[in-house]
PDB file of C-alpha atoms in Angstrom:
ATOM      1  CA  MET A   1      -0.228  -0.155   0.113  1.00 96.00           C
ATOM      2  CA  VAL A   2       1.159   3.752  -0.603  1.00 97.00           C
ATOM      3  CA  ILE A   3       0.000   6.603   0.940  1.00 97.00           C
ATOM      4  CA  VAL A   4       0.527  10.232  -0.248  1.00 96.00           C
ATOM      5  CA  ALA A   5       0.104  12.886   2.622  1.00 98.00           C
ATOM      6  CA  GLY A   6       0.993  16.554   3.252  1.00 98.00           C
ATOM      7  CA  HIS A   7      -0.313  19.975   2.287  1.00 98.00           C
ATOM      8  CA  ILE A   8       0.083  22.719   0.052  1.00 97.00           C
ATOM      9  CA  ILE A   9      -0.601  26.183   0.829  1.00 98.00           C
ATOM     10  CA  VAL A  10      -2.390  28.804  -1.278  1.00 97.00           C
ATOM     11  CA  ASP A  11      -3.520  32.248  -0.995  1.00 97.00           C
ATOM     12  CA  PRO A  12      -6.482  32.297   1.368  1.00 98.00           C
ATOM     13  CA  GLN A  13      -8.683  33.876  -0.823  1.00 97.00           C
ATOM     14  CA  GLN A  14      -7.717  31.632  -3.615  1.00 96.00           C
ATOM     15  CA  ARG A  15      -8.131  28.161  -1.646  1.00 97.00           C
ATOM     16  CA  GLU A  16     -12.261  27.705  -2.161  1.00 97.00           C
ATOM     17  CA  SER A  17     -11.544  28.727  -5.886  1.00 95.00           C
ATOM     18  CA  TYR A  18      -8.802  25.912  -5.864  1.00 95.00           C
ATOM     19  CA  LEU A  19     -10.735  23.085  -4.259  1.00 96.00           C
ATOM     20  CA  ALA A  20     -13.666  23.484  -6.562  1.00 95.00           C
ATOM     21  CA  GLU A  21     -10.995  23.197  -9.322  1.00 92.00           C
ATOM     22  CA  CYS A  22     -10.102  19.823  -7.631  1.00 92.00           C
ATOM     23  CA  VAL A  23     -13.674  18.338  -7.931  1.00 94.00           C
ATOM     24  CA  PRO A  24     -13.276  16.399 -10.630  1.00 91.00           C
ATOM     25  CA  VAL A  25      -9.552  15.557 -10.248  1.00 90.00           C
ATOM     26  CA  VAL A  26     -10.882  13.794  -6.726  1.00 94.00           C
ATOM     27  CA  GLU A  27     -13.684  12.094  -8.822  1.00 94.00           C
ATOM     28  CA  HIS A  28     -11.311  10.990 -11.207  1.00 92.00           C
ATOM     29  CA  ALA A  29      -8.994   9.660  -8.497  1.00 94.00           C
ATOM     30  CA  ARG A  30     -11.649   7.974  -6.521  1.00 96.00           C
ATOM     31  CA  ASN A  31     -13.079   6.011  -9.658  1.00 95.00           C
ATOM     32  CA  ALA A  32      -8.979   4.694 -10.539  1.00 94.00           C
ATOM     33  CA  SER A  33      -8.273   1.597 -10.532  1.00 95.00           C
ATOM     34  CA  GLY A  34      -6.211   0.875  -7.162  1.00 96.00           C
ATOM     35  CA  CYS A  35      -7.084   3.891  -5.308  1.00 97.00           C
ATOM     36  CA  LEU A  36      -8.431   3.313  -2.086  1.00 97.00           C
ATOM     37  CA  ASP A  37      -8.957   6.491  -0.692  1.00 97.00           C
ATOM     38  CA  PHE A  38      -8.516  10.371  -2.302  1.00 97.00           C
ATOM     39  CA  SER A  39      -9.020  13.822  -0.333  1.00 97.00           C
ATOM     40  CA  LEU A  40      -8.365  16.861  -0.562  1.00 97.00           C
ATOM     41  CA  ALA A  41      -9.610  19.380   2.352  1.00 98.00           C
ATOM     42  CA  ALA A  42      -9.406  22.692   3.522  1.00 98.00           C
ATOM     43  CA  ASP A  43      -7.437  23.216   6.954  1.00 98.00           C
ATOM     44  CA  LEU A  44      -9.252  24.164  10.081  1.00 98.00           C
ATOM     45  CA  VAL A  45      -6.907  26.379  11.266  1.00 98.00           C
ATOM     46  CA  ASP A  46      -5.026  27.752   8.339  1.00 98.00           C
ATOM     47  CA  PRO A  47      -7.128  29.908   6.121  1.00 98.00           C
ATOM     48  CA  GLY A  48      -4.480  29.351   3.116  1.00 98.00           C
ATOM     49  CA  ARG A  49      -3.593  25.266   4.090  1.00 98.00           C
ATOM     50  CA  ILE A  50      -5.051  22.267   1.723  1.00 98.00           C
ATOM     51  CA  ASN A  51      -4.347  18.836   3.344  1.00 98.00           C
ATOM     52  CA  ILE A  52      -3.898  16.101   0.884  1.00 97.00           C
ATOM     53  CA  PHE A  53      -4.562  12.166   1.827  1.00 98.00           C
ATOM     54  CA  GLU A  54      -4.410   9.703  -0.816  1.00 97.00           C
ATOM     55  CA  ARG A  55      -4.595   5.518  -0.264  1.00 97.00           C
ATOM     56  CA  TRP A  56      -3.514   3.243  -3.007  1.00 97.00           C
ATOM     57  CA  LYS A  57      -3.156  -0.624  -3.452  1.00 97.00           C
ATOM     58  CA  SER A  58       0.339  -0.193  -4.861  1.00 95.00           C
ATOM     59  CA  ARG A  59       2.837   2.146  -6.319  1.00 93.00           C
ATOM     60  CA  ALA A  60       1.720   1.225  -9.842  1.00 94.00           C
ATOM     61  CA  ALA A  61      -1.760   2.293  -9.119  1.00 94.00           C
ATOM     62  CA  VAL A  62      -0.228   5.201  -7.992  1.00 93.00           C
ATOM     63  CA  GLU A  63       1.757   6.076 -11.051  1.00 91.00           C
ATOM     64  CA  ALA A  64      -0.958   5.310 -13.512  1.00 90.00           C
ATOM     65  CA  PHE A  65      -3.259   7.925 -12.260  1.00 90.00           C
ATOM     66  CA  ARG A  66      -0.445  10.730 -11.497  1.00 85.00           C
ATOM     67  CA  GLY A  67      -0.134  11.600 -15.170  1.00 72.00           C
ATOM     68  CA  SER A  68       0.994  15.557 -15.294  1.00 54.00           C
ATOM     69  CA  GLY A  69       0.146  16.369 -11.990  1.00 65.00           C
ATOM     70  CA  PRO A  70      -1.771  19.838 -11.218  1.00 70.00           C
ATOM     71  CA  SER A  71      -2.684  21.811 -14.382  1.00 73.00           C
ATOM     72  CA  GLU A  72      -0.885  24.862 -15.266  1.00 80.00           C
ATOM     73  CA  SER A  73      -3.980  27.006 -13.416  1.00 80.00           C
ATOM     74  CA  GLN A  74      -3.329  24.968  -9.811  1.00 82.00           C
ATOM     75  CA  ASN A  75       0.418  25.179 -10.292  1.00 81.00           C
ATOM     76  CA  ALA A  76       0.563  29.005 -10.537  1.00 87.00           C
ATOM     77  CA  GLN A  77      -1.610  29.181  -7.152  1.00 90.00           C
ATOM     78  CA  ILE A  78       0.614  27.081  -5.266  1.00 92.00           C
ATOM     79  CA  ARG A  79       3.042  29.038  -2.977  1.00 94.00           C
ATOM     80  CA  SER A  80       4.636  26.026  -1.302  1.00 95.00           C
ATOM     81  CA  ALA A  81       3.985  22.450  -0.695  1.00 95.00           C
ATOM     82  CA  SER A  82       5.206  19.833   1.513  1.00 97.00           C
ATOM     83  CA  VAL A  83       3.895  16.328   0.383  1.00 95.00           C
ATOM     84  CA  ALA A  84       5.459  12.841   0.595  1.00 96.00           C
ATOM     85  CA  GLU A  85       4.856   9.562  -0.117  1.00 95.00           C
ATOM     86  CA  TYR A  86       4.919   6.177   2.259  1.00 96.00           C
ATOM     87  CA  ASP A  87       5.349   2.609   1.462  1.00 95.00           C
ATOM     88  CA  ILE A  88       3.171   0.785   3.984  1.00 92.00           C
ATOM     89  CA  SER A  89       3.784  -2.900   4.888  1.00 90.00           C
ATOM     90  CA  ASP A  90       1.351  -3.284   7.560  1.00 90.00           C
ATOM     91  CA  VAL A  91      -1.986  -1.944   8.436  1.00 88.00           C
ATOM     92  CA  ARG A  92      -4.173  -2.232  11.999  1.00 90.00           C
ATOM     93  CA  GLY A  93      -7.649  -1.167  12.188  1.00 89.00           C
ATOM     94  CA  LEU A  94      -8.979   1.604  14.614  1.00 91.00           C
ATOM     95  CA  SER A  95     -12.238   1.136  14.408  1.00 84.00           C
TER      96      SER A  95
END
């Protein structure tokens, strides 16, 4: 399993429009083969932060989906980013 997690920072005034532009990406990801979860969400404390969480069955599934990444318009809005990919070998349910 692969987890992609982190955050990006955009201008607070652009966060809602940025997230609205991402709706088709989230829908596409959730329908992609090997996607277990995919979420982009407004941070509850920082008005410019967007939290990223993705969970995939395999590295191959991530690569098949990834393509070219954010559009030029979206890239232009990102002020900074901190996102990492984690290879997971074991999972324990907490619920």
